[in-house]
């Protein structure tokens, strides 16, 4: 069977790009050419060009791997999107016009970002790709950042690559550019801006001043469940479109993108369903509390129960009841009143999304980088509700479940994908294994837990109690003790 590419595109049994793809120039560079980008930002751009055209083709860059280039380049950037539901839908996405690999093409990446025709850079590099300290500032002790500051050879970090490209734009008189973080990081644009300014200030004060005055870093909120691609997806796509596709992605139908409004050229993303708002914070906080937090809570409790997927976790009566109690009693309560968002309705939509059996969203995948996600998702509602004298037991159980999962995984010698893995492994080795010792040792990780929580005896005791319940009686027993 033929492989999807420019020459075979007309033979695809699926909707195809509805614009002049061949003549659309590249106007966007995206760093982090993974599944979420392909299922989210690239689709919005594909739809925007179908609505109003424009030179908004994308150069997709995978900084630390050649895999995206190996799969996409032979297909001329074309790939399939499967929308998962009772009746799945397929389409071919054409927004990606060029694919580069940072490992082999780093100089070309910098040149492409610096090109006068490039007007937007987007990023999905995960939180650890920003090389930040716990407070959100750039971590100058990071090996990659230290190396990039020395300037011996081409930069290796996204921060270094962007700064090098901005230096070229500065020296060549290129027009200003907008850099848009699309990662699940609170105040993502603001943190990226701070990191770039701090890095560039140590490289060149004039460059840093130019970036501060001319480059915009909007905050964003993104959402769409995008499971990892697997062999079954390749088989489904091949049967559906009649062509072999080595780079398909699948996602739920629901998708959301809220972008802090900015001046400057951009695709007609709003016509494709994106929202431009003066302040992303209300949308971001709602997603963190009502999507990301229960997602992680179900993940760790589900993994401790031997459950593999989100939908299977929602099929478990105890975990389903926990989802609704956690969101109603603690997470919605921590958000306060809002005229923009109907929280109960939003929560119910999330519950339906999580229960979608057509999406096999692996809990193991969601558990990745837990130490980076936990501070945003659980700690603010825990502190807010504690200070207000409201219920905190459901959130405390989620934190205890993360702790139990981490230490149990490490002590069993299994894989733990986490930026703090070495420190967590040392705790797993040195702690006595008693519930109080385990919890207090983990609470001592200042990169995760502020002193306002680690030093709060009431909250510490509650987390220890939840951890002990999980340890002695399992998840069902721990759930039964919630009031």
Short mmCIF file of C-alpha atoms in Angstrom, two decimals:
data_model
loop_
_atom_site.label_atom_id
_atom_site.label_comp_id
_atom_site.label_asym_id
_atom_site.label_seq_id
_atom_site.Cartn_x
_atom_site.Cartn_y
_atom_site.Cartn_z
CA UNK A 1 0.00 0.00 0.00
CA UNK A 2 1.27 3.50 -0.85
CA UNK A 3 2.52 5.80 1.89
CA UNK A 4 0.83 9.11 2.61
CA UNK A 5 2.73 11.94 0.93
CA UNK A 6 2.19 14.82 -1.49
CA UNK A 7 1.95 12.52 -4.52
CA UNK A 8 -0.53 10.09 -2.91
CA UNK A 9 -2.64 12.67 -1.08
CA UNK A 10 -5.46 12.76 -3.63
CA UNK A 11 -5.98 9.04 -3.10
CA UNK A 12 -6.57 9.35 0.65
CA UNK A 13 -10.07 8.30 1.69
CA UNK A 14 -10.38 11.16 4.17
CA UNK A 15 -10.91 14.94 4.13
CA UNK A 16 -7.81 16.77 2.94
CA UNK A 17 -6.38 20.27 3.51
CA UNK A 18 -8.83 22.83 2.13
CA UNK A 19 -6.35 25.51 1.06
CA UNK A 20 -3.46 26.02 -1.33
CA UNK A 21 -0.97 24.03 0.71
CA UNK A 22 1.72 23.95 -1.95
CA UNK A 23 2.00 27.73 -2.10
CA UNK A 24 1.55 28.48 1.62
CA UNK A 25 4.91 29.72 2.90
CA UNK A 26 6.27 28.89 6.35
CA UNK A 27 5.34 31.52 8.93
CA UNK A 28 5.45 29.46 12.14
CA UNK A 29 8.22 27.46 13.79
CA UNK A 30 7.12 24.97 16.42
CA UNK A 31 9.52 23.50 18.99
CA UNK A 32 8.43 20.10 20.28
CA UNK A 33 6.93 18.17 17.36
CA UNK A 34 5.08 15.61 19.46
CA UNK A 35 1.58 14.19 19.42
CA UNK A 36 -0.11 17.06 21.25
CA UNK A 37 1.23 19.68 18.87
CA UNK A 38 0.11 17.60 15.89
CA UNK A 39 -3.36 17.08 17.37
CA UNK A 40 -3.82 20.63 18.65
CA UNK A 41 -1.89 23.69 17.38
CA UNK A 42 -1.27 22.22 13.93
CA UNK A 43 -4.96 21.38 13.55
CA UNK A 44 -6.02 24.89 14.57
CA UNK A 45 -3.57 26.27 12.00
CA UNK A 46 -4.82 23.85 9.34
CA UNK A 47 -8.39 25.03 10.01
CA UNK A 48 -7.35 28.68 10.10
CA UNK A 49 -5.71 28.45 6.68
CA UNK A 50 -8.82 26.69 5.36
CA UNK A 51 -10.89 29.64 6.63
CA UNK A 52 -8.72 32.53 5.49
CA UNK A 53 -5.51 31.27 3.87
CA UNK A 54 -2.23 32.96 4.64
CA UNK A 55 1.43 32.02 4.79
CA UNK A 56 1.18 30.06 8.01
CA UNK A 57 2.84 26.79 7.12
CA UNK A 58 4.69 25.26 10.05
CA UNK A 59 8.29 24.18 10.43
CA UNK A 60 8.03 21.46 13.09
CA UNK A 61 11.14 20.90 15.20
CA UNK A 62 11.99 18.02 17.50
CA UNK A 63 14.95 19.34 19.46
CA UNK A 64 16.23 16.12 21.04
CA UNK A 65 15.15 13.38 18.67
CA UNK A 66 15.18 12.52 14.98
CA UNK A 67 12.00 10.44 15.20
CA UNK A 68 9.55 13.13 14.06
CA UNK A 69 11.70 13.94 11.04
CA UNK A 70 12.15 10.27 10.15
CA UNK A 71 8.38 9.72 10.23
CA UNK A 72 7.10 12.99 8.81
CA UNK A 73 9.67 14.11 6.25
CA UNK A 74 9.05 11.16 3.86
CA UNK A 75 5.36 12.13 4.04
CA UNK A 76 6.07 15.78 3.15
CA UNK A 77 4.78 16.75 6.59
CA UNK A 78 1.36 15.20 5.99
CA UNK A 79 -0.24 13.00 8.65
CA UNK A 80 -3.63 11.74 9.76
CA UNK A 81 -5.76 12.84 12.69
CA UNK A 82 -8.26 10.40 14.19
CA UNK A 83 -11.02 11.96 16.30
CA UNK A 84 -11.97 9.33 18.87
CA UNK A 85 -15.63 8.66 19.58
CA UNK A 86 -18.32 6.05 19.06
CA UNK A 87 -17.96 6.80 15.35
CA UNK A 88 -14.31 7.79 14.78
CA UNK A 89 -13.50 10.41 12.17
CA UNK A 90 -10.33 10.79 10.12
CA UNK A 91 -8.73 13.68 8.24
CA UNK A 92 -5.34 14.57 6.78
CA UNK A 93 -3.53 17.57 8.29
CA UNK A 94 -1.32 19.62 5.99
CA UNK A 95 -0.14 22.56 8.10
CA UNK A 96 3.35 21.12 8.64
CA UNK A 97 5.50 22.06 5.64
CA UNK A 98 8.99 21.31 7.00
CA UNK A 99 10.41 19.02 9.69
CA UNK A 100 13.78 19.54 11.38
CA UNK A 101 15.61 17.56 14.05
CA UNK A 102 17.60 19.53 16.59
CA UNK A 103 20.18 16.79 16.88
CA UNK A 104 21.19 17.10 13.22
CA UNK A 105 19.69 20.40 12.06
CA UNK A 106 20.20 22.78 15.01
CA UNK A 107 21.86 25.47 12.91
CA UNK A 108 18.98 25.28 10.42
CA UNK A 109 16.49 25.61 13.27
CA UNK A 110 18.10 28.85 14.39
CA UNK A 111 18.16 30.18 10.82
CA UNK A 112 14.50 29.28 10.33
CA UNK A 113 13.41 31.07 13.52
CA UNK A 114 15.53 34.07 12.53
CA UNK A 115 14.05 34.26 9.02
CA UNK A 116 12.13 37.47 8.28
CA UNK A 117 9.20 35.36 7.05
CA UNK A 118 8.81 33.65 10.43
CA UNK A 119 6.37 35.63 12.57
CA UNK A 120 5.39 33.16 15.31
CA UNK A 121 7.17 30.49 17.35
CA UNK A 122 5.09 28.03 19.37
CA UNK A 123 6.37 25.51 21.91
CA UNK A 124 5.29 22.21 23.46
CA UNK A 125 8.48 21.07 25.18
CA UNK A 126 7.02 19.99 28.58
CA UNK A 127 7.76 21.89 31.76
CA UNK A 128 11.27 20.51 32.18
CA UNK A 129 12.21 21.92 28.77
CA UNK A 130 12.05 25.44 30.22
CA UNK A 131 14.90 24.68 32.68
CA UNK A 132 13.22 26.53 35.54
CA UNK A 133 13.82 26.55 39.28
CA UNK A 134 10.95 25.92 41.67
CA UNK A 135 10.00 29.61 41.78
CA UNK A 136 9.81 29.92 38.00
CA UNK A 137 13.18 31.60 37.43
CA UNK A 138 15.76 30.16 35.05
CA UNK A 139 17.96 27.50 36.64
CA UNK A 140 21.49 28.65 35.84
CA UNK A 141 22.88 25.47 37.40
CA UNK A 142 21.12 23.39 34.74
CA UNK A 143 23.77 21.59 32.69
CA UNK A 144 22.29 22.62 29.34
CA UNK A 145 21.85 26.25 30.37
CA UNK A 146 25.41 26.42 31.71
CA UNK A 147 26.72 24.94 28.46
CA UNK A 148 24.68 27.31 26.30
CA UNK A 149 25.93 30.33 28.26
CA UNK A 150 29.53 29.30 27.56
CA UNK A 151 28.69 29.48 23.87
CA UNK A 152 30.96 26.65 22.82
CA UNK A 153 29.13 25.19 19.85
CA UNK A 154 25.44 25.40 19.05
CA UNK A 155 22.94 25.75 21.92
CA UNK A 156 21.24 22.61 23.18
CA UNK A 157 18.28 23.96 25.21
CA UNK A 158 15.13 25.56 23.86
CA UNK A 159 16.04 28.71 25.81
CA UNK A 160 19.47 28.79 24.20
CA UNK A 161 18.13 28.10 20.71
CA UNK A 162 15.48 30.82 20.97
CA UNK A 163 17.96 33.36 22.29
CA UNK A 164 20.43 32.56 19.52
CA UNK A 165 17.70 32.98 16.91
CA UNK A 166 16.49 36.24 18.49
CA UNK A 167 20.08 37.52 18.40
CA UNK A 168 20.11 36.89 14.65
CA UNK A 169 16.79 38.71 14.25
CA UNK A 170 18.14 41.62 16.30
CA UNK A 171 21.33 41.94 14.24
CA UNK A 172 19.54 41.57 10.89
CA UNK A 173 16.74 44.03 11.62
CA UNK A 174 14.05 41.36 11.26
CA UNK A 175 10.50 42.31 12.34
CA UNK A 176 9.29 41.48 15.81
CA UNK A 177 8.04 37.98 16.51
CA UNK A 178 5.53 36.41 18.89
CA UNK A 179 6.62 33.41 20.97
CA UNK A 180 3.74 31.32 22.31
CA UNK A 181 4.16 28.61 24.93
CA UNK A 182 1.49 25.93 24.61
CA UNK A 183 2.62 23.77 27.52
CA UNK A 184 0.61 22.90 30.62
CA UNK A 185 2.56 25.35 32.74
CA UNK A 186 0.94 28.03 34.87
CA UNK A 187 1.64 31.49 33.40
CA UNK A 188 3.59 29.72 30.67
CA UNK A 189 4.27 32.78 28.54
CA UNK A 190 5.38 34.90 31.49
CA UNK A 191 7.77 32.19 32.68
CA UNK A 192 9.20 31.70 29.21
CA UNK A 193 9.70 35.45 28.85
CA UNK A 194 11.48 35.64 32.21
CA UNK A 195 13.75 32.74 31.31
CA UNK A 196 14.69 34.25 27.94
CA UNK A 197 15.36 37.67 29.47
CA UNK A 198 17.47 36.23 32.29
CA UNK A 199 19.46 34.10 29.85
CA UNK A 200 19.94 36.85 27.27
CA UNK A 201 20.96 39.36 29.94
CA UNK A 202 24.00 37.21 30.71
CA UNK A 203 24.81 36.91 27.01
CA UNK A 204 24.25 40.46 25.75
CA UNK A 205 22.59 43.32 27.64
CA UNK A 206 21.58 45.12 24.43
CA UNK A 207 19.97 41.97 23.06
CA UNK A 208 18.07 41.46 26.30
CA UNK A 209 16.79 45.04 26.21
CA UNK A 210 15.64 44.57 22.60
CA UNK A 211 13.81 41.34 23.47
CA UNK A 212 12.12 43.00 26.43
CA UNK A 213 10.91 45.88 24.25
CA UNK A 214 9.92 43.97 21.11
CA UNK A 215 9.12 40.29 21.71
CA UNK A 216 5.71 39.23 23.01
CA UNK A 217 5.17 36.03 25.04
CA UNK A 218 1.40 35.52 25.47
CA UNK A 219 0.11 33.22 28.18
CA UNK A 220 -2.09 30.39 26.94
CA UNK A 221 -4.32 27.57 28.10
CA UNK A 222 -4.54 24.40 26.01
CA UNK A 223 -6.66 21.31 26.44
CA UNK A 224 -7.41 18.10 24.54
CA UNK A 225 -6.80 14.53 25.66
CA UNK A 226 -4.21 13.13 23.27
CA UNK A 227 -3.15 9.55 24.02
CA UNK A 228 0.19 8.31 22.78
CA UNK A 229 0.11 6.91 19.27
CA UNK A 230 0.45 3.12 19.05
CA UNK A 231 0.46 0.25 16.57
CA UNK A 232 -3.34 -0.05 16.73
CA UNK A 233 -3.68 3.56 15.57
CA UNK A 234 -1.42 2.92 12.56
CA UNK A 235 -3.61 -0.06 11.63
CA UNK A 236 -6.84 1.93 12.06
CA UNK A 237 -5.59 4.82 9.94
CA UNK A 238 -4.31 2.54 7.20
CA UNK A 239 -7.71 0.86 6.92
CA UNK A 240 -9.60 4.16 7.08
CA UNK A 241 -7.68 6.30 4.59
CA UNK A 242 -6.26 3.58 2.34
CA UNK A 243 -2.65 4.74 2.77
CA UNK A 244 0.18 3.89 5.13
CA UNK A 245 0.85 6.68 7.63
CA UNK A 246 3.86 6.42 9.96
CA UNK A 247 2.96 9.56 11.93
CA UNK A 248 -0.77 9.59 12.80
CA UNK A 249 -2.21 11.04 16.01
CA UNK A 250 -5.53 10.63 17.77
CA UNK A 251 -7.40 12.75 20.27
CA UNK A 252 -10.82 13.32 21.77
CA UNK A 253 -13.26 15.59 19.94
CA UNK A 254 -13.07 18.26 22.64
CA UNK A 255 -10.29 20.79 22.22
CA UNK A 256 -9.65 24.16 23.78
CA UNK A 257 -7.11 26.94 23.20
CA UNK A 258 -7.24 30.29 25.01
CA UNK A 259 -4.53 32.79 24.02
CA UNK A 260 -3.71 36.09 25.67
CA UNK A 261 -4.54 38.66 23.02
CA UNK A 262 -1.58 40.27 21.29
CA UNK A 263 -0.80 42.69 18.50
CA UNK A 264 0.95 41.30 15.49
CA UNK A 265 0.29 38.96 12.58
CA UNK A 266 -1.31 35.59 13.30
CA UNK A 267 -3.40 32.93 11.62
CA UNK A 268 -7.17 33.17 11.91
CA UNK A 269 -7.07 30.83 14.91
CA UNK A 270 -10.20 32.47 16.29
CA UNK A 271 -12.16 31.31 13.22
CA UNK A 272 -10.89 27.81 14.02
CA UNK A 273 -12.25 27.94 17.57
CA UNK A 274 -9.43 29.48 19.60
CA UNK A 275 -10.30 32.23 22.08
CA UNK A 276 -8.27 35.43 22.36
CA UNK A 277 -8.79 36.86 25.85
CA UNK A 278 -7.32 39.83 27.75
CA UNK A 279 -6.52 37.51 30.67
CA UNK A 280 -6.01 33.75 30.45
CA UNK A 281 -5.86 33.27 34.22
CA UNK A 282 -9.53 32.34 34.87
CA UNK A 283 -9.46 29.72 32.12
CA UNK A 284 -6.07 28.43 33.20
CA UNK A 285 -7.07 28.08 36.83
CA UNK A 286 -10.28 26.30 35.91
CA UNK A 287 -8.42 23.79 33.78
CA UNK A 288 -5.73 23.22 36.40
CA UNK A 289 -8.30 22.59 39.12
CA UNK A 290 -11.04 20.75 37.22
CA UNK A 291 -9.09 18.90 34.51
CA UNK A 292 -5.45 18.51 35.46
CA UNK A 293 -5.85 17.99 39.21
CA UNK A 294 -8.51 15.24 39.03
CA UNK A 295 -6.64 13.72 36.07
CA UNK A 296 -3.56 13.30 38.25
CA UNK A 297 -5.58 12.18 41.26
CA UNK A 298 -7.28 9.44 39.26
CA UNK A 299 -3.91 8.51 37.77
CA UNK A 300 -2.12 7.74 41.01
CA UNK A 301 -5.10 6.17 42.75
CA UNK A 302 -5.81 4.19 39.58
CA UNK A 303 -2.24 2.95 39.22
CA UNK A 304 -2.23 1.88 42.87
CA UNK A 305 -5.43 -0.05 42.10
CA UNK A 306 -3.92 -1.85 39.12
CA UNK A 307 -6.00 0.18 36.63
CA UNK A 308 -4.39 1.15 33.32
CA UNK A 309 -6.54 3.90 31.74
CA UNK A 310 -8.54 7.00 32.68
CA UNK A 311 -11.82 5.59 31.38
CA UNK A 312 -11.28 2.39 33.39
CA UNK A 313 -10.68 4.50 36.49
CA UNK A 314 -14.01 6.26 35.89
CA UNK A 315 -15.70 2.85 35.58
CA UNK A 316 -14.60 2.07 39.14
CA UNK A 317 -17.48 3.21 41.37
CA UNK A 318 -15.21 4.31 44.22
CA UNK A 319 -12.91 6.35 42.00
CA UNK A 320 -15.83 7.86 40.08
CA UNK A 321 -17.46 8.99 43.32
CA UNK A 322 -14.09 10.33 44.45
CA UNK A 323 -13.76 12.37 41.22
CA UNK A 324 -17.10 14.11 41.80
CA UNK A 325 -16.50 14.63 45.54
CA UNK A 326 -12.97 15.97 45.03
CA UNK A 327 -14.09 18.45 42.38
CA UNK A 328 -17.27 19.55 44.17
CA UNK A 329 -16.08 19.78 47.77
CA UNK A 330 -12.53 21.03 47.30
CA UNK A 331 -11.50 22.01 43.77
CA UNK A 332 -14.56 24.06 42.77
CA UNK A 333 -14.64 25.49 46.28
CA UNK A 334 -11.06 26.73 45.89
CA UNK A 335 -11.89 28.64 42.70
CA UNK A 336 -14.44 31.00 44.21
CA UNK A 337 -17.23 32.63 42.21
CA UNK A 338 -16.98 33.28 38.45
CA UNK A 339 -19.16 35.08 35.91
CA UNK A 340 -17.21 33.57 33.02
CA UNK A 341 -17.45 29.85 33.74
CA UNK A 342 -20.21 27.55 35.00
CA UNK A 343 -18.03 25.31 37.17
CA UNK A 344 -20.48 22.44 37.78
CA UNK A 345 -21.29 22.23 34.07
CA UNK A 346 -17.59 22.37 33.20
CA UNK A 347 -16.87 19.61 35.72
CA UNK A 348 -19.63 17.41 34.32
CA UNK A 349 -18.20 17.79 30.81
CA UNK A 350 -14.81 16.74 32.18
CA UNK A 351 -16.36 13.70 33.83
CA UNK A 352 -17.88 12.68 30.50
CA UNK A 353 -14.54 13.19 28.73
CA UNK A 354 -12.69 11.08 31.27
CA UNK A 355 -15.29 8.31 30.93
CA UNK A 356 -14.96 8.16 27.13
CA UNK A 357 -14.11 4.49 26.50
CA UNK A 358 -12.93 5.16 22.95
CA UNK A 359 -9.89 6.95 24.37
CA UNK A 360 -7.27 4.67 25.85
CA UNK A 361 -5.39 7.30 27.84
CA UNK A 362 -2.73 5.41 29.75
CA UNK A 363 -2.35 6.35 33.41
CA UNK A 364 1.35 5.55 33.15
CA UNK A 365 1.67 8.28 30.50
CA UNK A 366 -0.11 10.85 32.69
CA UNK A 367 2.08 9.93 35.67
CA UNK A 368 5.19 11.20 33.85
CA UNK A 369 6.92 14.22 35.47
CA UNK A 370 4.62 14.08 38.49
CA UNK A 371 6.89 16.20 40.70
CA UNK A 372 6.60 19.08 38.20
CA UNK A 373 2.82 18.80 37.93
CA UNK A 374 1.90 18.33 41.58
CA UNK A 375 2.76 21.86 42.82
CA UNK A 376 0.38 23.47 40.32
CA UNK A 377 -2.45 20.98 40.54
CA UNK A 378 -2.82 20.15 44.23
CA UNK A 379 -0.96 22.57 46.46
CA UNK A 380 -2.92 25.80 45.79
CA UNK A 381 -6.36 24.26 46.49
CA UNK A 382 -4.94 22.47 49.54
CA UNK A 383 -3.69 25.74 51.04
CA UNK A 384 -6.73 27.80 50.03
CA UNK A 385 -9.20 25.35 51.54
CA UNK A 386 -7.11 24.82 54.68
CA UNK A 387 -6.93 28.55 55.31
CA UNK A 388 -10.68 28.84 54.75
CA UNK A 389 -11.42 25.98 57.14
CA UNK A 390 -12.89 23.83 54.38
CA UNK A 391 -12.42 20.16 53.52
CA UNK A 392 -8.91 19.14 52.41
CA UNK A 393 -9.02 15.35 52.81
CA UNK A 394 -9.67 14.53 49.16
CA UNK A 395 -6.70 16.61 47.98
CA UNK A 396 -4.51 15.21 50.75
CA UNK A 397 -5.33 11.69 49.52
CA UNK A 398 -4.28 12.64 45.98
CA UNK A 399 -0.92 13.89 47.28
CA UNK A 400 -0.49 10.77 49.40
CA UNK A 401 -1.29 8.63 46.35
CA UNK A 402 1.47 10.33 44.38
CA UNK A 403 3.88 9.71 47.26
CA UNK A 404 2.87 6.07 47.59
CA UNK A 405 3.13 5.49 43.84
CA UNK A 406 6.58 7.12 43.59
CA UNK A 407 8.15 5.24 46.48
CA UNK A 408 6.48 1.94 45.63
CA UNK A 409 7.69 2.23 42.03
CA UNK A 410 11.26 3.09 42.98
CA UNK A 411 11.51 0.43 45.69
CA UNK A 412 10.33 -2.17 43.19
CA UNK A 413 13.06 -1.12 40.77
CA UNK A 414 10.52 -0.03 38.14
CA UNK A 415 10.73 2.93 35.76
CA UNK A 416 9.88 6.39 37.10
CA UNK A 417 9.97 9.21 34.53
CA UNK A 418 10.44 12.30 36.68
CA UNK A 419 12.86 15.25 36.64
CA UNK A 420 13.53 14.70 40.37
CA UNK A 421 14.03 10.98 40.00
CA UNK A 422 17.49 10.91 41.61
CA UNK A 423 16.34 12.77 44.72
CA UNK A 424 13.19 10.67 44.97
CA UNK A 425 15.25 7.50 44.58
CA UNK A 426 17.50 8.57 47.44
CA UNK A 427 14.47 9.07 49.68
CA UNK A 428 13.11 5.66 48.66
CA UNK A 429 16.44 4.16 49.67
CA UNK A 430 17.08 6.07 52.89
CA UNK A 431 13.60 6.38 54.42
CA UNK A 432 12.59 3.69 56.89
CA UNK A 433 9.39 2.88 55.02
CA UNK A 434 7.22 3.97 57.92
CA UNK A 435 4.39 6.20 56.72
CA UNK A 436 5.43 9.20 58.77
CA UNK A 437 9.06 8.93 57.68
CA UNK A 438 8.15 8.55 54.01
CA UNK A 439 5.76 11.49 53.98
CA UNK A 440 8.00 13.84 55.96
CA UNK A 441 10.98 13.00 53.75
CA UNK A 442 9.01 13.81 50.59
CA UNK A 443 7.53 16.96 52.13
CA UNK A 444 11.14 18.04 52.70
CA UNK A 445 11.68 18.39 48.94
CA UNK A 446 11.62 22.16 48.66
CA UNK A 447 11.43 21.94 44.87
CA UNK A 448 7.89 20.63 45.35
CA UNK A 449 6.50 21.60 48.75
CA UNK A 450 6.68 25.11 50.22
CA UNK A 451 7.28 25.47 53.94
CA UNK A 452 3.69 26.66 54.36
CA UNK A 453 2.65 23.06 53.65
CA UNK A 454 5.70 21.07 54.76
CA UNK A 455 5.75 22.92 58.08
CA UNK A 456 2.00 22.71 58.68
CA UNK A 457 1.47 19.90 61.19
CA UNK A 458 -2.26 19.60 60.54
CA UNK A 459 -1.79 19.09 56.81
CA UNK A 460 1.23 16.84 57.36
CA UNK A 461 -0.79 14.64 59.71
CA UNK A 462 -3.63 14.44 57.19
CA UNK A 463 -1.29 13.37 54.38
CA UNK A 464 0.40 10.83 56.67
CA UNK A 465 -3.01 9.41 57.58
CA UNK A 466 -3.98 9.08 53.91
CA UNK A 467 -0.62 7.50 53.07
CA UNK A 468 -0.98 5.01 55.94
CA UNK A 469 -4.49 4.09 54.77
CA UNK A 470 -3.19 3.43 51.24
CA UNK A 471 -0.29 1.42 52.60
CA UNK A 472 -2.26 -0.78 54.98
CA UNK A 473 -5.62 -1.19 53.24
CA UNK A 474 -5.24 -0.06 49.64
CA UNK A 475 -7.20 2.47 47.64
CA UNK A 476 -10.71 1.25 48.47
CA UNK A 477 -9.90 1.39 52.19
CA UNK A 478 -8.44 4.88 51.89
CA UNK A 479 -11.50 6.09 49.96
CA UNK A 480 -13.83 4.65 52.58
CA UNK A 481 -12.19 6.80 55.23
CA UNK A 482 -13.01 10.10 53.48
CA UNK A 483 -15.78 12.22 54.96
#
